[in-house]
PDB file of C-alpha atoms in Angstrom:
ATOM      1  CA  MET A1475      13.010 -39.576  -0.271  1.00 68.00           C
ATOM      2  CA  ASN A1476      10.486 -41.822  -1.242  1.00 79.00           C
ATOM      3  CA  PHE A1477       7.913 -39.954   0.452  1.00 73.00           C
ATOM      4  CA  ILE A1478       8.486 -37.141  -1.686  1.00 73.00           C
ATOM      5  CA  ARG A1479       8.579 -39.012  -5.038  1.00 73.00           C
ATOM      6  CA  ASP A1480       5.143 -41.025  -4.312  1.00 76.00           C
ATOM      7  CA  ASN A1481       3.547 -37.604  -3.504  1.00 75.00           C
ATOM      8  CA  ILE A1482       4.766 -35.143  -5.897  1.00 80.00           C
ATOM      9  CA  PHE A1483       1.443 -34.667  -7.570  1.00 77.00           C
ATOM     10  CA  LEU A1484      -0.131 -33.927  -3.681  1.00 76.00           C
ATOM     11  CA  ILE A1485       3.009 -31.610  -2.829  1.00 78.00           C
ATOM     12  CA  CYS A1486       2.537 -29.493  -6.035  1.00 75.00           C
ATOM     13  CA  VAL A1487      -1.541 -29.234  -5.367  1.00 77.00           C
ATOM     14  CA  ALA A1488      -0.705 -28.145  -2.008  1.00 74.00           C
ATOM     15  CA  LEU A1489       2.216 -25.734  -3.117  1.00 75.00           C
ATOM     16  CA  TYR A1490      -0.312 -24.374  -5.931  1.00 71.00           C
ATOM     17  CA  CYS A1491      -3.039 -23.944  -3.241  1.00 66.00           C
ATOM     18  CA  ILE A1492      -0.808 -22.155  -1.104  1.00 74.00           C
ATOM     19  CA  GLY A1493       0.100 -19.687  -3.987  1.00 64.00           C
ATOM     20  CA  ALA A1494      -3.361 -18.999  -5.116  1.00 61.00           C
ATOM     21  CA  LEU A1495      -4.460 -17.985  -1.329  1.00 66.00           C
ATOM     22  CA  ALA A1496      -1.233 -16.007  -0.646  1.00 59.00           C
ATOM     23  CA  TRP A1497      -1.817 -13.860  -4.192  1.00 52.00           C
ATOM     24  CA  PRO A1498      -4.240 -11.777  -3.358  1.00 51.00           C
ATOM     25  CA  TYR A1499      -2.126 -10.322  -0.717  1.00 52.00           C
ATOM     26  CA  ILE A1500       0.989 -10.478  -2.279  1.00 52.00           C
ATOM     27  CA  ARG A1501      -0.805  -8.360  -5.305  1.00 50.00           C
ATOM     28  CA  LYS A1502      -1.997  -5.798  -3.181  1.00 53.00           C
ATOM     29  CA  GLY A1503       0.375  -3.671  -0.888  1.00 64.00           C
ATOM     30  CA  ALA A1504       0.762  -4.651   3.024  1.00 82.00           C
ATOM     31  CA  LYS A1505      -1.533  -3.158   5.438  1.00 88.00           C
ATOM     32  CA  ILE A1506       0.280  -1.489   7.812  1.00 89.00           C
ATOM     33  CA  THR A1507      -0.753   0.512  11.333  1.00 92.00           C
ATOM     34  CA  ASN A1508      -0.355   3.562  11.974  1.00 92.00           C
ATOM     35  CA  SER A1509       2.681   3.061  14.043  1.00 92.00           C
ATOM     36  CA  GLN A1510       4.109   0.979  11.640  1.00 93.00           C
ATOM     37  CA  ALA A1511       3.453   3.620   9.078  1.00 92.00           C
ATOM     38  CA  THR A1512       5.284   6.409  11.825  1.00 93.00           C
ATOM     39  CA  LYS A1513       8.270   3.937  12.133  1.00 93.00           C
ATOM     40  CA  ILE A1514       8.813   3.748   8.320  1.00 91.00           C
ATOM     41  CA  ILE A1515       8.064   7.859   7.769  1.00 92.00           C
ATOM     42  CA  ASN A1516      10.565   8.511  10.784  1.00 92.00           C
ATOM     43  CA  LYS A1517      13.313   6.363   8.685  1.00 89.00           C
ATOM     44  CA  GLY A1518      13.246   9.075   6.252  1.00 84.00           C
ATOM     45  CA  LYS A1519      13.090   8.762   2.165  1.00 87.00           C
ATOM     46  CA  THR A1520       9.034   7.413   2.624  1.00 90.00           C
ATOM     47  CA  ALA A1521       6.737   8.923   0.175  1.00 92.00           C
ATOM     48  CA  ILE A1522       3.371   9.395   1.215  1.00 93.00           C
ATOM     49  CA  ILE A1523       0.749   9.283  -1.396  1.00 93.00           C
ATOM     50  CA  ASP A1524      -2.986  10.563  -0.552  1.00 95.00           C
ATOM     51  CA  ILE A1525      -5.310   9.426  -2.901  1.00 94.00           C
ATOM     52  CA  ARG A1526      -8.490  11.312  -1.192  1.00 94.00           C
ATOM     53  CA  ASP A1527     -10.150  14.044  -3.263  1.00 92.00           C
ATOM     54  CA  GLN A1528      -8.772  18.015  -3.095  1.00 92.00           C
ATOM     55  CA  LYS A1529     -11.394  18.523  -0.368  1.00 94.00           C
ATOM     56  CA  GLN A1530     -11.028  15.975   2.109  1.00 93.00           C
ATOM     57  CA  TYR A1531      -6.925  16.561   1.417  1.00 94.00           C
ATOM     58  CA  GLN A1532      -7.519  20.249   2.296  1.00 93.00           C
ATOM     59  CA  ALA A1533      -8.937  19.338   5.332  1.00 92.00           C
ATOM     60  CA  GLY A1534      -6.253  17.479   6.788  1.00 93.00           C
ATOM     61  CA  HIS A1535      -3.397  15.328   5.391  1.00 95.00           C
ATOM     62  CA  ILE A1536      -0.598  13.737   6.338  1.00 94.00           C
ATOM     63  CA  LEU A1537       2.788  16.077   6.433  1.00 92.00           C
ATOM     64  CA  ASN A1538       4.849  15.941   3.368  1.00 92.00           C
ATOM     65  CA  ALA A1539       1.932  13.660   1.529  1.00 93.00           C
ATOM     66  CA  ILE A1540       1.723  13.922  -1.964  1.00 92.00           C
ATOM     67  CA  HIS A1541      -1.703  14.429  -3.129  1.00 95.00           C
ATOM     68  CA  VAL A1542      -2.528  12.104  -6.216  1.00 94.00           C
ATOM     69  CA  PRO A1543      -6.647  11.964  -6.440  1.00 94.00           C
ATOM     70  CA  PHE A1544      -7.341   7.881  -7.383  1.00 92.00           C
ATOM     71  CA  SER A1545      -9.360   9.389 -10.217  1.00 90.00           C
ATOM     72  CA  ASN A1546      -5.977  10.454 -11.659  1.00 89.00           C
ATOM     73  CA  LEU A1547      -3.421   8.261 -10.230  1.00 90.00           C
ATOM     74  CA  GLU A1548      -3.046   5.866 -13.719  1.00 90.00           C
ATOM     75  CA  GLN A1549      -2.673   9.511 -15.820  1.00 90.00           C
ATOM     76  CA  ARG A1550       0.114  10.782 -12.852  1.00 90.00           C
ATOM     77  CA  VAL A1551       1.665   7.657 -11.948  1.00 88.00           C
ATOM     78  CA  SER A1552       4.718   8.726 -14.389  1.00 86.00           C
ATOM     79  CA  LYS A1553       5.229  11.781 -11.955  1.00 87.00           C
ATOM     80  CA  LEU A1554       5.888   9.364  -9.000  1.00 90.00           C
ATOM     81  CA  GLU A1555       8.516   7.339 -10.745  1.00 89.00           C
ATOM     82  CA  LYS A1556      11.200   8.802  -8.598  1.00 89.00           C
ATOM     83  CA  PHE A1557      10.099   7.286  -5.429  1.00 90.00           C
ATOM     84  CA  LYS A1558      10.028   3.554  -7.205  1.00 89.00           C
ATOM     85  CA  GLY A1559      12.823   2.654  -4.876  1.00 86.00           C
ATOM     86  CA  GLN A1560      11.264   4.324  -1.649  1.00 91.00           C
ATOM     87  CA  PRO A1561       9.202   2.726   0.621  1.00 93.00           C
ATOM     88  CA  VAL A1562       5.570   4.143  -0.429  1.00 93.00           C
ATOM     89  CA  ILE A1563       2.738   4.496   1.828  1.00 94.00           C
ATOM     90  CA  ILE A1564      -0.556   5.069   0.247  1.00 95.00           C
ATOM     91  CA  VAL A1565      -3.595   6.901   2.251  1.00 95.00           C
ATOM     92  CA  ASP A1566      -7.456   7.504   1.686  1.00 93.00           C
ATOM     93  CA  GLU A1567      -9.779   7.898   3.676  1.00 89.00           C
ATOM     94  CA  SER A1568     -11.052   4.710   5.388  1.00 83.00           C
ATOM     95  CA  GLY A1569      -8.587   2.149   3.630  1.00 71.00           C
ATOM     96  CA  LYS A1570     -10.854   0.742   1.026  1.00 75.00           C
ATOM     97  CA  GLU A1571      -9.639   2.534  -2.289  1.00 83.00           C
ATOM     98  CA  SER A1572      -6.013   1.873  -1.278  1.00 89.00           C
ATOM     99  CA  ASP A1573      -5.805  -1.951  -2.377  1.00 88.00           C
ATOM    100  CA  LYS A1574      -6.828  -0.693  -5.849  1.00 90.00           C
ATOM    101  CA  ALA A1575      -4.167   2.411  -5.410  1.00 91.00           C
ATOM    102  CA  ALA A1576      -1.561  -0.105  -4.542  1.00 92.00           C
ATOM    103  CA  ALA A1577      -2.402  -2.731  -7.330  1.00 90.00           C
ATOM    104  CA  ILE A1578      -1.794   0.038  -9.746  1.00 90.00           C
ATOM    105  CA  LEU A1579       1.424   1.137  -8.321  1.00 91.00           C
ATOM    106  CA  LYS A1580       2.853  -2.253  -8.392  1.00 90.00           C
ATOM    107  CA  LYS A1581       1.811  -2.910 -11.860  1.00 89.00           C
ATOM    108  CA  GLU A1582       3.949   0.198 -12.545  1.00 89.00           C
ATOM    109  CA  GLY A1583       7.306  -1.138 -10.836  1.00 88.00           C
ATOM    110  CA  PHE A1584       6.869  -0.505  -7.119  1.00 90.00           C
ATOM    111  CA  SER A1585       7.891  -2.577  -4.982  1.00 86.00           C
ATOM    112  CA  GLN A1586       7.777  -1.186  -1.361  1.00 90.00           C
ATOM    113  CA  VAL A1587       3.933  -0.113  -1.378  1.00 93.00           C
ATOM    114  CA  ASN A1588       2.400   0.030   1.664  1.00 93.00           C
ATOM    115  CA  ILE A1589      -1.329   0.520   2.865  1.00 93.00           C
ATOM    116  CA  LEU A1590      -2.217   2.766   5.866  1.00 93.00           C
ATOM    117  CA  LYS A1591      -4.528   0.351   7.637  1.00 91.00           C
ATOM    118  CA  GLY A1592      -7.693   2.540   8.167  1.00 91.00           C
ATOM    119  CA  GLY A1593      -6.740   5.417   6.378  1.00 91.00           C
ATOM    120  CA  MET A1594      -6.871   9.057   7.373  1.00 93.00           C
ATOM    121  CA  SER A1595      -9.859   8.352   9.934  1.00 92.00           C
ATOM    122  CA  SER A1596      -7.743   5.601  11.715  1.00 92.00           C
ATOM    123  CA  TRP A1597      -4.748   8.350  11.518  1.00 94.00           C
ATOM    124  CA  VAL A1598      -6.615  11.140  13.203  1.00 93.00           C
ATOM    125  CA  GLY A1599      -8.894   8.968  15.304  1.00 93.00           C
ATOM    126  CA  GLU A1600      -5.471   8.227  17.207  1.00 91.00           C
ATOM    127  CA  GLY A1601      -4.891  11.469  17.379  1.00 91.00           C
ATOM    128  CA  LEU A1602      -1.762  11.738  15.035  1.00 92.00           C
ATOM    129  CA  PRO A1603      -0.305  15.080  13.541  1.00 90.00           C
ATOM    130  CA  VAL A1604      -2.197  16.439  10.427  1.00 91.00           C
ATOM    131  CA  THR A1605      -1.440  19.321   8.565  1.00 89.00           C
ATOM    132  CA  LYS A1606      -3.857  21.658   6.123  1.00 87.00           C
TER     133      LYS A1606
END
């Protein structure tokens, strides 16, 4: 007990540093692999949000993906309200824009936001199914 009392300042600084390092990962969605995404999708009641542009989406997308281009995401987030209580998987081409999209959804109250690591490039590269 003396240790805690004598070192309370150092303990607080350590906890603050841990929180500061973890914050970027907490703020963004969890990055998940293709196999993790497949497991979540197979459990059902998962919203897959494809944020790529129209041309990329039409070339091939994950079955039942909802197309909301990143450029329109903030304007159309209200149409995604019904998915707030469900796991959400954000898909882009390579996984680079998904962090921004995840931050937008988290700010709007979505709690189970996941990012497909590597995006559609990775999904297609592993030979996983796509539909047009």
